[in-house]
Amino acid sequence: MELPKSFLSGCGWLKTGDRNNDLVISSRIRLARNIEGFPFSQWASSSDLKRIAEQVREAINHSACLRNANLIAIEELESVDRHFLAERYMISQELAKSGIERYVAINPEQTSALMINEEDHIRLQVLMAGSNLNHVWNLISSIDGELEESLDFCFSNTFGYLTACPTNVGTGIRCSVMVHLPALVITRKIEKVLSAVTQIGLTVRGLSGEGSDIAGNLFQISNQWTLGISEKETIEKIGKILHQIVEQERLAQKQMMDDNRVALEDKIWRAYALLRYAKVISSNEAVELLSSIRFGRNMGILKAPSYEQLNEMLIQVRPAHLQKRAGKQLTMVERDEYRAELIRGWMENGQSTA
Amino acid sequence: MELPKSFLSGCGWLKTGDRNNDLVISSRIRLARNIEGFPFSQWASSSDLKRIAEQVREAINHSACLRNANLIAIEELESVDRHFLAERYMISQELAKSGIERYVAINPEQTSALMINEEDHIRLQVLMAGSNLNHVWNLISSIDGELEESLDFCFSNTFGYLTACPTNVGTGIRCSVMVHLPALVITRKIEKVLSAVTQIGLTVRGLSGEGSDIAGNLFQISNQWTLGISEKETIEKIGKILHQIVEQERLAQKQMMDDNRVALEDKIWRAYALLRYAKVISSNEAVELLSSIRFGRNMGILKAPSYEQLNEMLIQVRPAHLQKRAGKQLTMVERDEYRAELIRGWMENGQSTA
């Protein structure tokens, strides 16, 4: 099975929402749901998985929001296409590794993705650019409501939604925002900020979600608790702390500019220089250098590229994206060269990353 | 006392000789001489030093080669001017630190410099760009001959010229060539080459002479022995080994280009990028990055700047040169910024370094 052609240009969800937010890259909510009468996916037989998938597909057909979604059978995808979808956050790493009776339905805007037979029967996600949790919540709760009309979700009056992993029991919600905090990192204020975040029951992860290292000064802040706190409260809590963190980052940026403008300009122009002239750039280095460029835009030191282009670059330089663009498999060495070539083009001409 | 205006533009000796040699930066010979009837400078009284200086000045006036030389009294120079002369190799660090009755006579082309009352009464040096020892020898032996007509040099029929330090007794000659060997360094063949050099009685030093570290892949190869070997033999020996080293560097360059062209291009374009965009560049970093640029010119990866410009940059980015150009004292931080600003200009416009 081939991926829809429309997927191969820019990353859809980056073009929706507040795509030019200077500090907040993305806002994401996902809901975990399971259908009454079946074991959780992990323990379900193949005929169970098949019947679950049938029911969910039927529900998708009745959803106004998802009616035009592309339904993709994971087992029919080549490895590079699975990684491609995971790289743009449309499926989880776990789903990418799975096979039979696993599906994802993705709307044409690529803002909504519904995974079938992941850890839970349904993992529904809405993802948009910028700081947009309320907007994201409105869309995901509409879809959730539409699905609930056709499906009988496992629900306990005491606990709420039941899920395969106890950490999701209750609302089954995970809200997260990806935020870029270079000045807090450089001025070593980040530890204090993150410890405040975890103290109020939120977690912090790196660019690639659970278990990933912090890279490029990008932090994913999300809720840990799904029990005893409503969806709206969860969203409000994250919104509030995000607002505070963003203010602290702006303060730290201003202070760096006042205290050490030249060193900062040096750092940023060096990153610009390397992106514009290097012949080999690893994935990690690209993330770090693009972080400096974004920082340079924050500070008014650089006028281009736009935040939207910077967001897009972060996705486009990933291994499967490079290989889809090249139309062939590339070794790591070839990818590092091709990545550098692409970035040089983007930096030189301000040309579209699509 | 002010330095002659003509000194403040480009470095004179870099414009003479084989100024566009790709691997050999410079060729230098110096002779150590002392005048009969006086103790060596270190033990001489101030009236002795004065009389030595008078005799040498008189001899300079009778020398056709040095007649138009600028005679500079070290004690009358400001600190920045002393460093300025040392940075362009016109005086030694020792003379720069000295004072009363110390002089240097420099010809208008800045190829010949005669220091008075350094370690020896006379330290005569001729310096030219490129691989030029024979040419340099012709000039210095003419000057030496002219001086000998007016001065009575300490000479022993057994030992030859007598000098303050026994290492110079005999011919009193030190011949040296500065050579750029990036490929031998990167491929780790340099140790073998240098051990061959020392085995035949030559020494290897860094960019700034005795006691200085190797920087920017620049090596100064010079003779160690002055006793039992004639000047011509010394020059021949260095010329021969230089020829061999240059051949080995070319071979190593070719092999690197064959084996790992992309990594090499990456290294060189990164150096170019940083020189063109950085806002702060230390002295050491400048030397290393300029080495990569020179290497890039060797490989045909870069078309500019010229070797002559690269040689000139190496001198012009030094602390005292920066301060003379700025017309004021600069802190280290200010120098690093000003250095970056100058280099950016040179790299962007291919503009003159003078």
XYZ file of C-alpha atoms in Angstrom:
708
model
C 0.000 0.000 0.000
C 1.246 3.464 -0.908
C 0.831 6.492 1.332
C -1.539 9.148 -0.031
C 0.359 11.530 -2.341
C -0.798 14.505 -0.273
C 1.267 13.191 2.658
C 4.508 13.521 0.787
C 4.682 17.297 0.751
C 4.647 19.345 3.955
C 3.524 18.020 7.301
C -0.243 18.774 7.414
C -0.760 19.550 11.081
C 2.058 22.106 11.030
C -0.084 24.200 8.678
C -3.015 24.390 11.077
C -3.467 26.207 14.342
C -1.061 28.893 15.480
C 1.689 27.873 13.119
C 3.868 30.904 13.706
C 4.183 30.665 17.458
C 7.743 31.637 18.389
C 8.153 29.332 21.395
C 5.436 26.693 21.257
C 5.860 24.213 18.422
C 2.754 22.102 18.876
C -0.229 21.205 21.001
C -1.493 17.669 21.134
C -4.246 15.739 22.886
C -4.864 12.043 22.680
C -7.629 9.932 24.161
C -7.454 6.211 24.987
C -10.656 4.244 24.466
C -11.617 0.579 24.469
C -14.717 -1.229 23.257
C -16.911 -3.293 25.586
C -16.895 -7.039 25.049
C -13.280 -7.412 23.866
C -10.006 -7.994 25.713
C -7.452 -5.193 25.465
C -5.497 -5.429 22.186
C -2.498 -7.104 23.781
C -4.593 -10.063 24.908
C -7.090 -10.075 22.045
C -7.164 -12.958 19.525
C -6.777 -12.134 15.869
C -10.485 -12.575 15.303
C -11.121 -10.151 18.198
C -8.716 -7.652 16.682
C -10.495 -8.036 13.361
C -13.933 -7.420 14.888
C -12.627 -4.437 16.865
C -11.185 -2.959 13.696
C -14.463 -3.529 11.837
C -16.462 -1.769 14.536
C -14.081 1.173 14.682
C -13.979 1.536 10.882
C -17.766 1.540 10.888
C -17.760 4.264 13.563
C -15.263 6.303 11.516
C -17.637 6.125 8.560
C -20.359 7.625 10.725
C -18.094 10.418 12.051
C -18.463 13.727 10.229
C -14.960 14.719 11.351
C -13.255 11.538 10.162
C -15.434 10.589 7.174
C -12.780 11.698 4.670
C -9.897 10.205 6.608
C -7.422 7.920 4.864
C -7.554 4.488 6.460
C -4.157 2.853 6.365
C -3.454 -0.790 7.202
C -0.088 -0.855 8.953
C 0.767 -4.358 7.746
C 0.525 -3.175 4.161
C 3.035 -0.374 4.662
C 6.697 -0.646 3.862
C 9.084 0.008 6.728
C 10.038 3.464 5.458
C 6.365 4.518 5.321
C 5.754 3.381 8.883
C 8.725 5.391 10.075
C 7.560 8.304 7.953
C 4.197 8.375 9.738
C 5.847 8.009 13.149
C 8.300 10.812 12.358
C 5.429 13.210 11.768
C 3.658 11.945 14.918
C 0.746 10.386 13.030
C 1.330 6.942 14.572
C 3.232 5.738 17.618
C 6.530 3.851 17.451
C 4.598 0.847 18.824
C 2.038 0.900 16.016
C 4.840 1.285 13.471
C 6.319 -1.976 14.717
C 2.997 -3.838 14.715
C 1.233 -5.665 11.909
C -1.987 -7.525 11.360
C -5.304 -5.735 12.085
C -3.550 -2.529 13.043
C -4.755 0.612 11.303
C -4.546 4.341 11.416
C -7.160 6.747 10.043
C -5.746 10.173 9.269
C -7.874 13.133 8.162
C -6.743 15.018 5.039
C -5.448 17.957 7.138
C -3.331 15.453 9.113
C -4.497 16.995 12.349
C -6.461 13.954 13.524
C -5.237 10.403 13.673
C -7.085 7.449 15.052
C -4.968 4.368 15.723
C -6.829 1.040 15.889
C -5.520 -1.789 18.067
C -2.571 0.025 19.537
C -2.156 -0.498 23.301
C -5.844 0.441 23.533
C -8.458 -0.400 20.918
C -8.597 3.266 20.030
C -5.940 5.900 20.407
C -7.374 9.132 19.048
C -5.090 12.122 18.635
C -5.453 15.698 17.508
C -2.296 17.703 16.848
C -1.886 21.313 15.730
C 0.906 23.852 15.445
C 1.513 26.416 18.166
C -0.184 26.945 21.478
C -3.627 25.643 20.768
C -4.871 23.218 23.397
C -8.430 24.606 23.516
C -8.842 24.418 19.771
C -7.378 20.915 19.808
C -9.713 19.927 22.642
C -12.768 21.169 20.763
C -11.925 19.027 17.765
C -10.965 15.878 19.664
C -14.007 15.957 21.921
C -16.233 16.313 18.859
C -14.641 13.249 17.289
C -14.790 11.366 20.581
C -18.497 12.229 20.883
C -19.164 11.070 17.332
C -17.387 7.772 17.980
C -19.259 7.247 21.218
C -22.528 7.370 19.290
C -21.544 4.214 17.389
C -19.299 2.446 19.897
C -19.814 1.117 23.388
C -16.693 2.298 25.286
C -15.472 0.495 28.418
C -16.477 2.887 31.160
C -16.758 2.538 34.936
C -18.873 4.954 36.924
C -16.237 4.858 39.651
C -13.083 5.145 37.541
C -14.149 6.535 34.189
C -12.739 5.162 30.919
C -10.914 1.853 31.376
C -7.633 1.415 29.597
C -4.964 -1.230 29.048
C -2.445 0.645 31.185
C -3.683 1.898 34.579
C -1.924 5.253 34.062
C -4.586 6.146 31.496
C -7.651 5.083 33.462
C -10.123 7.906 34.086
C -10.261 10.491 31.363
C -7.827 8.538 29.170
C -6.439 11.892 28.152
C -2.888 12.913 27.452
C -2.414 16.601 26.715
C 0.966 17.863 25.665
C 2.679 20.929 24.396
C 6.101 21.065 22.755
C 7.977 24.192 23.785
C 11.382 25.609 22.839
C 13.346 26.975 25.801
C 16.900 27.840 24.699
C 17.527 30.754 27.074
C 16.333 28.808 30.116
C 18.694 25.991 29.124
C 21.711 28.233 28.482
C 21.219 30.209 31.687
C 20.732 26.928 33.595
C 17.360 27.999 34.905
C 15.674 25.074 33.213
C 16.153 22.588 36.081
C 14.189 24.816 38.451
C 11.439 25.297 35.889
C 11.160 21.593 35.148
C 11.165 20.648 38.796
C 8.210 23.018 39.312
C 6.480 21.324 36.387
C 6.902 17.835 37.817
C 5.914 19.006 41.308
C 2.430 19.819 40.063
C 2.071 16.381 38.526
C 3.102 17.059 34.955
C 5.906 15.260 33.118
C 8.603 16.482 30.783
C 9.910 14.547 27.807
C 12.145 15.124 24.807
C 11.386 15.701 21.158
C 10.402 12.145 20.382
C 8.126 11.449 23.335
C 8.420 8.881 26.049
C 11.967 7.822 26.876
C 13.575 10.267 24.474
C 16.399 12.590 25.426
C 16.092 16.329 25.455
C 17.448 17.673 22.172
C 17.400 21.061 20.552
C 16.111 22.701 23.749
C 12.683 21.223 22.974
C 10.533 20.057 25.862
C 7.266 18.198 25.750
C 5.159 18.981 28.808
C 2.220 16.689 29.466
C -0.125 15.493 32.166
C 0.637 12.403 34.214
C -2.698 11.935 35.955
C -5.949 10.931 34.319
C -7.862 10.039 37.448
C -9.708 12.535 39.670
C -9.103 15.463 37.361
C -11.367 16.416 34.478
C -10.222 16.928 30.914
C -10.899 20.676 31.135
C -8.915 20.955 34.368
C -6.030 19.049 32.810
C -5.973 21.366 29.810
C -6.251 24.446 32.008
C -3.398 23.270 34.227
C -1.071 22.738 31.283
C -2.156 25.995 29.695
C -1.381 27.868 32.902
C 2.075 26.405 33.459
C 2.886 26.827 29.762
C 2.036 30.497 30.064
C 4.385 30.829 33.048
C 7.221 28.953 31.371
C 6.893 31.032 28.220
C 7.097 34.220 30.289
C 10.212 32.936 32.042
C 11.823 32.039 28.725
C 11.094 35.530 27.382
C 12.613 37.060 30.499
C 15.711 34.869 30.208
C 16.036 35.780 26.515
C 15.823 39.474 27.276
C 18.412 39.131 30.001
C 20.809 37.209 27.756
C 20.439 39.878 25.107
C 21.214 42.594 27.675
C 24.098 40.725 29.302
C 25.888 39.098 26.428
C 24.565 40.157 23.063
C 27.781 39.516 21.169
C 28.286 35.958 22.427
C 24.680 35.249 21.556
C 24.984 36.701 18.070
C 28.137 34.651 17.608
C 26.364 31.435 18.593
C 23.469 32.124 16.262
C 25.472 33.196 13.247
C 27.736 30.168 13.674
C 24.684 27.910 13.548
C 23.437 29.774 10.484
C 26.863 29.456 8.867
C 27.062 25.701 9.412
C 23.536 25.057 8.151
C 24.298 27.112 5.087
C 27.657 25.551 4.201
C 28.139 22.148 5.845
C 28.255 19.125 3.544
C 27.372 16.542 6.186
C 24.849 17.087 8.995
C 23.660 14.408 11.391
C 20.106 14.315 12.626
C 21.140 15.434 16.110
C 23.264 18.282 14.869
C 20.416 19.492 12.655
C 18.078 19.629 15.656
C 20.620 21.600 17.691
C 21.482 24.031 14.914
C 17.833 24.622 14.025
C 17.249 25.376 17.705
C 19.885 28.114 17.515
C 18.252 29.509 14.375
C 14.857 29.594 16.075
C 16.509 31.338 19.012
C 18.015 33.820 16.562
C 14.548 34.531 15.175
C 13.247 35.049 18.739
C 15.975 37.587 19.355
C 15.497 39.416 16.075
C 19.054 38.513 15.073
C 17.830 36.548 12.053
C 14.916 37.556 9.815
C 14.375 34.179 8.197
C 13.375 31.336 7.988
C 9.826 31.623 9.374
C 8.807 29.642 12.442
C 6.594 27.538 10.207
C 9.566 26.675 8.009
C 11.672 25.872 11.071
C 8.969 23.538 12.412
C 8.741 21.870 9.035
C 12.517 21.424 8.770
C 12.572 19.580 12.105
C 10.307 16.952 10.563
C 11.661 16.950 7.018
C 15.260 16.164 8.022
C 14.304 12.892 9.718
C 15.549 9.665 8.159
C 12.313 8.295 6.652
C 11.290 11.733 5.391
C 14.640 12.055 3.642
C 14.253 8.637 2.045
C 10.684 9.293 0.890
C 11.870 12.545 -0.674
C 14.844 10.863 -2.329
C 12.605 8.051 -3.530
C 15.114 5.430 -2.403
C 16.804 3.881 0.572
C 19.751 5.878 1.883
C 22.565 4.755 4.157
C 23.228 6.863 7.245
C 26.165 8.524 5.509
C 24.021 9.301 2.456
C 21.264 10.685 4.665
C 23.691 13.001 6.450
C 24.848 14.331 3.086
C 21.338 14.661 1.672
C 20.152 16.372 4.878
C 22.959 18.921 4.564
C 22.156 19.458 0.878
C 18.482 20.103 1.601
C 19.175 22.435 4.491
C 21.713 24.389 2.426
C 19.010 24.908 -0.193
C 16.468 26.037 2.381
C 18.899 28.440 4.034
C 20.324 29.881 0.807
C 17.153 30.598 -1.062
C 14.609 30.720 1.709
C 12.964 28.168 -0.540
C 9.973 26.124 0.549
C 10.705 23.065 2.623
C 7.745 21.230 1.113
C 58.915 56.962 18.551
C 56.349 56.044 15.910
C 56.767 53.106 13.564
C 57.236 54.065 9.898
C 53.822 54.546 8.209
C 54.780 51.993 5.561
C 54.842 49.282 8.234
C 51.178 49.678 9.031
C 49.790 48.215 5.831
C 50.624 44.685 4.702
C 53.525 42.675 6.006
C 56.419 43.557 3.689
C 58.327 40.272 3.512
C 55.115 38.411 2.557
C 55.140 40.354 -0.705
C 58.590 39.177 -1.699
C 59.890 35.840 -2.832
C 57.558 33.032 -3.835
C 54.500 34.549 -2.177
C 51.993 32.169 -3.698
C 53.519 28.893 -2.581
C 50.697 26.544 -1.591
C 52.501 24.688 1.201
C 55.542 26.698 2.231
C 54.698 29.955 3.988
C 58.149 31.376 4.499
C 61.901 30.878 4.362
C 64.160 32.529 6.871
C 67.867 32.665 7.657
C 69.494 34.450 10.554
C 73.127 34.893 11.418
C 74.548 35.525 14.883
C 77.622 37.792 15.049
C 79.600 39.481 17.789
C 82.173 42.249 17.714
C 85.719 41.772 18.982
C 86.664 43.619 22.141
C 83.277 43.617 23.871
C 81.606 41.126 26.239
C 78.463 39.438 24.908
C 75.375 41.702 25.307
C 74.190 39.967 28.456
C 77.413 40.825 30.310
C 78.159 44.119 28.600
C 77.987 47.396 30.523
C 75.711 50.130 29.250
C 78.679 51.998 27.837
C 79.771 48.790 26.056
C 76.257 48.360 24.655
C 76.296 51.969 23.497
C 79.656 51.564 21.739
C 78.542 48.290 20.135
C 75.415 49.996 18.850
C 77.457 52.896 17.485
C 79.784 50.560 15.616
C 76.935 48.547 14.174
C 74.993 51.662 13.112
C 78.103 52.905 11.410
C 78.463 49.567 9.593
C 74.812 49.737 8.516
C 75.453 53.156 6.988
C 78.214 51.626 4.900
C 76.076 48.681 3.791
C 74.451 49.105 0.367
C 71.745 46.615 1.329
C 70.820 48.273 4.629
C 71.551 51.909 3.849
C 67.858 52.776 3.552
C 66.855 50.703 6.569
C 64.735 52.246 9.321
C 66.690 52.218 12.553
C 64.364 51.778 15.501
C 65.349 52.199 19.141
C 63.404 49.596 21.091
C 63.270 51.665 24.267
C 61.450 54.411 22.399
C 58.709 52.093 21.191
C 55.396 51.654 22.935
C 54.544 48.146 24.046
C 52.028 47.611 21.217
C 54.659 48.553 18.603
C 57.180 46.123 20.065
C 54.615 43.330 19.895
C 53.666 44.447 16.408
C 57.227 43.987 15.181
C 57.556 40.633 16.956
C 54.253 39.439 15.458
C 55.572 40.001 11.962
C 58.904 38.359 12.904
C 60.950 41.549 12.545
C 62.275 41.319 16.108
C 62.505 38.512 18.650
C 60.316 38.292 21.754
C 63.503 38.863 23.744
C 64.325 42.116 21.982
C 60.706 43.232 22.378
C 61.113 42.919 26.156
C 64.462 44.735 26.249
C 65.211 48.438 26.450
C 68.222 50.674 26.487
C 70.712 50.462 23.598
C 68.687 47.834 21.811
C 67.870 48.552 18.186
C 66.567 46.996 15.058
C 67.290 48.142 11.519
C 64.664 47.040 9.012
C 64.951 47.580 5.270
C 61.977 49.172 3.491
C 60.892 45.829 1.986
C 60.861 44.356 5.520
C 62.839 41.377 4.308
C 65.972 42.162 6.291
C 66.169 42.968 9.952
C 69.293 43.527 11.968
C 68.861 43.394 15.732
C 71.524 45.124 17.797
C 72.373 43.886 21.292
C 70.031 40.970 21.383
C 71.599 37.753 22.779
C 74.431 38.419 20.339
C 75.670 41.876 19.335
C 74.192 41.301 15.918
C 71.313 39.085 14.915
C 70.825 39.522 11.198
C 67.782 37.979 9.558
C 66.397 37.735 6.041
C 62.842 36.497 5.593
C 60.800 35.930 2.435
C 57.537 34.319 1.438
C 57.450 30.803 0.045
C 60.218 28.297 -0.508
C 63.162 30.570 -1.056
C 66.192 29.613 0.981
C 68.738 30.164 -1.800
C 67.424 33.614 -2.589
C 67.349 34.415 1.128
C 70.910 33.137 1.502
C 72.175 35.292 -1.349
C 70.788 38.398 0.285
C 71.895 37.636 3.834
C 75.404 36.666 2.849
C 75.744 39.926 0.906
C 74.692 41.895 3.960
C 76.952 39.829 6.197
C 79.848 40.470 3.828
C 79.169 44.195 3.816
C 79.054 44.299 7.611
C 82.266 42.329 7.882
C 84.041 45.035 5.889
C 83.351 47.530 8.690
C 83.238 45.296 11.753
C 85.695 42.953 13.398
C 83.614 39.839 14.181
C 84.648 37.396 16.933
C 85.956 34.468 14.971
C 88.027 31.436 15.912
C 89.909 29.526 13.269
C 88.985 26.336 15.096
C 85.326 26.976 15.838
C 84.194 29.716 13.468
C 82.007 32.575 14.636
C 81.787 32.826 18.418
C 78.363 33.425 19.933
C 76.762 34.001 23.344
C 75.064 30.614 23.275
C 77.265 27.604 22.325
C 74.469 26.222 20.106
C 75.192 28.981 17.601
C 78.992 28.716 17.534
C 80.410 27.900 14.102
C 78.408 29.330 11.233
C 76.022 31.162 13.584
C 73.333 30.306 11.077
C 69.766 29.342 11.686
C 67.825 28.409 8.527
C 64.135 27.715 8.774
C 61.123 27.080 6.609
C 57.487 27.308 7.716
C 55.414 24.616 6.062
C 51.698 23.785 6.196
C 50.987 20.038 6.514
C 47.250 19.493 7.155
C 46.886 16.141 5.404
C 49.897 14.632 7.173
C 48.406 15.764 10.492
C 44.890 14.478 9.786
C 46.121 11.129 8.515
C 48.474 10.895 11.523
C 51.524 10.460 9.319
C 53.103 13.576 10.736
C 54.824 11.874 13.697
C 56.796 9.652 11.361
C 57.759 12.576 9.167
C 58.846 14.711 12.091
C 60.855 11.938 13.662
C 62.720 11.565 10.360
C 63.382 15.309 10.436
C 64.823 15.245 13.955
C 66.882 12.130 13.200
C 68.911 14.053 10.645
C 69.627 16.804 13.178
C 66.896 19.297 12.319
C 64.307 20.632 14.785
C 60.610 21.284 14.454
C 58.782 24.147 16.118
C 55.364 25.791 16.021
C 54.124 28.979 14.414
C 55.750 31.324 16.910
C 59.193 29.800 17.057
C 61.069 28.338 19.975
C 58.852 26.831 22.692
C 55.610 27.453 20.812
C 52.963 24.801 20.289
C 52.028 23.455 16.913
C 48.963 25.345 15.711
C 47.141 25.466 12.394
C 49.148 22.514 11.046
C 52.097 24.874 10.623
C 55.583 23.540 11.244
C 58.846 25.412 11.342
C 61.730 23.192 10.336
C 65.208 24.465 11.117
C 68.789 23.375 11.644
C 70.106 22.544 15.070
C 73.826 22.316 14.328
C 76.088 25.181 13.405
C 79.386 23.444 13.944
C 81.093 21.205 11.406
C 78.620 21.893 8.653
C 78.831 24.768 6.204
C 76.076 27.277 5.545
C 75.538 25.879 2.046
C 75.307 22.322 3.356
C 72.802 23.429 5.994
C 70.625 25.126 3.396
C 70.865 22.156 1.059
C 69.916 19.733 3.825
C 66.804 21.702 4.743
C 65.892 22.196 1.106
C 66.143 18.472 0.479
C 64.017 17.395 3.440
C 61.502 20.152 2.678
C 61.148 18.781 -0.835
C 60.472 15.296 0.561
C 57.953 16.520 3.136
C 56.101 18.565 0.548
C 55.860 15.499 -1.698
C 54.492 13.443 1.182
C 51.926 16.111 2.032
C 50.773 16.189 -1.597
C 50.454 12.414 -1.605
C 48.469 12.466 1.657
C 46.210 15.205 0.249
C 45.519 13.211 -2.883
C 44.742 10.126 -0.839
C 42.355 12.001 1.453
C 40.563 13.401 -1.576
C 40.233 9.897 -3.036
C 39.205 8.243 0.228
C 36.912 10.752 1.860
C 36.107 13.683 -0.337
C 32.792 14.522 1.312
C 34.122 14.601 4.872
C 36.934 16.817 3.657
C 34.609 19.190 1.828
C 32.457 19.320 4.943
C 35.435 20.268 7.111
C 36.540 22.976 4.728
C 33.136 24.515 4.102
C 32.462 24.563 7.843
C 35.670 26.522 8.381
C 34.683 28.876 5.561
C 31.204 29.267 7.083
C 32.540 30.160 10.536
C 35.087 32.642 9.215
C 32.380 34.271 7.154
C 29.708 34.534 9.859
C 31.176 34.221 13.372
C 31.031 37.329 15.550
C 33.805 36.298 17.935
C 36.996 34.503 16.887
C 39.957 33.840 19.159
C 43.482 33.981 17.888
C 43.869 30.197 18.102
C 40.597 29.494 16.323
C 41.539 31.889 13.527
C 44.808 30.030 12.967
C 43.003 26.674 12.840
C 40.214 27.870 10.539
C 42.630 29.620 8.195
C 44.546 26.350 8.027
C 41.396 24.614 6.798
C 40.843 27.342 4.220
C 44.401 26.958 2.950
C 43.822 23.208 2.785
C 40.627 23.889 0.824
C 42.623 25.965 -1.650
C 45.178 23.115 -1.963
C 42.355 20.726 -2.790
C 40.665 23.026 -5.274
C 37.549 23.051 -3.066
C 37.834 26.822 -2.544
C 38.883 29.327 -5.212
C 39.696 32.191 -2.847
C 41.357 33.774 -0.890
C 44.820 33.642 -2.465
C 47.730 32.083 -0.594
C 49.225 35.528 -0.255
C 46.052 36.791 1.404
C 45.974 33.759 3.689
C 49.575 34.373 4.756
C 48.753 37.992 5.408
C 45.650 37.130 7.458
C 47.741 34.932 9.762
C 49.778 38.011 10.695
C 47.024 40.635 10.599
C 44.776 38.861 13.125
C 47.408 38.936 15.859
C 46.732 41.090 18.911
C 49.134 43.973 18.310
C 48.291 44.118 14.611
C 44.604 44.402 15.494
C 45.315 47.196 17.965
C 47.521 49.124 15.530
C 44.762 48.848 12.936
C 42.077 49.932 15.410
C 44.303 52.780 16.568
C 43.604 51.977 20.205
C 44.089 49.424 22.945
C 41.595 46.562 22.822
C 40.689 44.090 25.541
C 40.869 40.412 24.653
C 37.099 40.324 24.189
C 37.221 43.375 21.910
C 40.063 41.847 19.922
C 38.112 38.628 19.374
C 35.180 40.653 18.050
C 37.324 42.905 15.891
C 39.216 39.883 14.538
C 35.920 38.274 13.529
C 34.716 41.507 11.939
C 37.878 41.866 9.850
C 37.871 38.249 8.743
C 34.175 38.455 7.779
C 35.026 41.413 5.562
C 37.966 39.605 3.957
C 35.915 36.467 3.323
C 32.810 38.235 2.033
C 34.359 40.630 -0.402
C 37.689 39.023 -1.084
C 38.858 42.492 -0.073
C 42.462 43.349 0.549
C 43.844 42.452 3.948
C 46.177 45.425 3.917
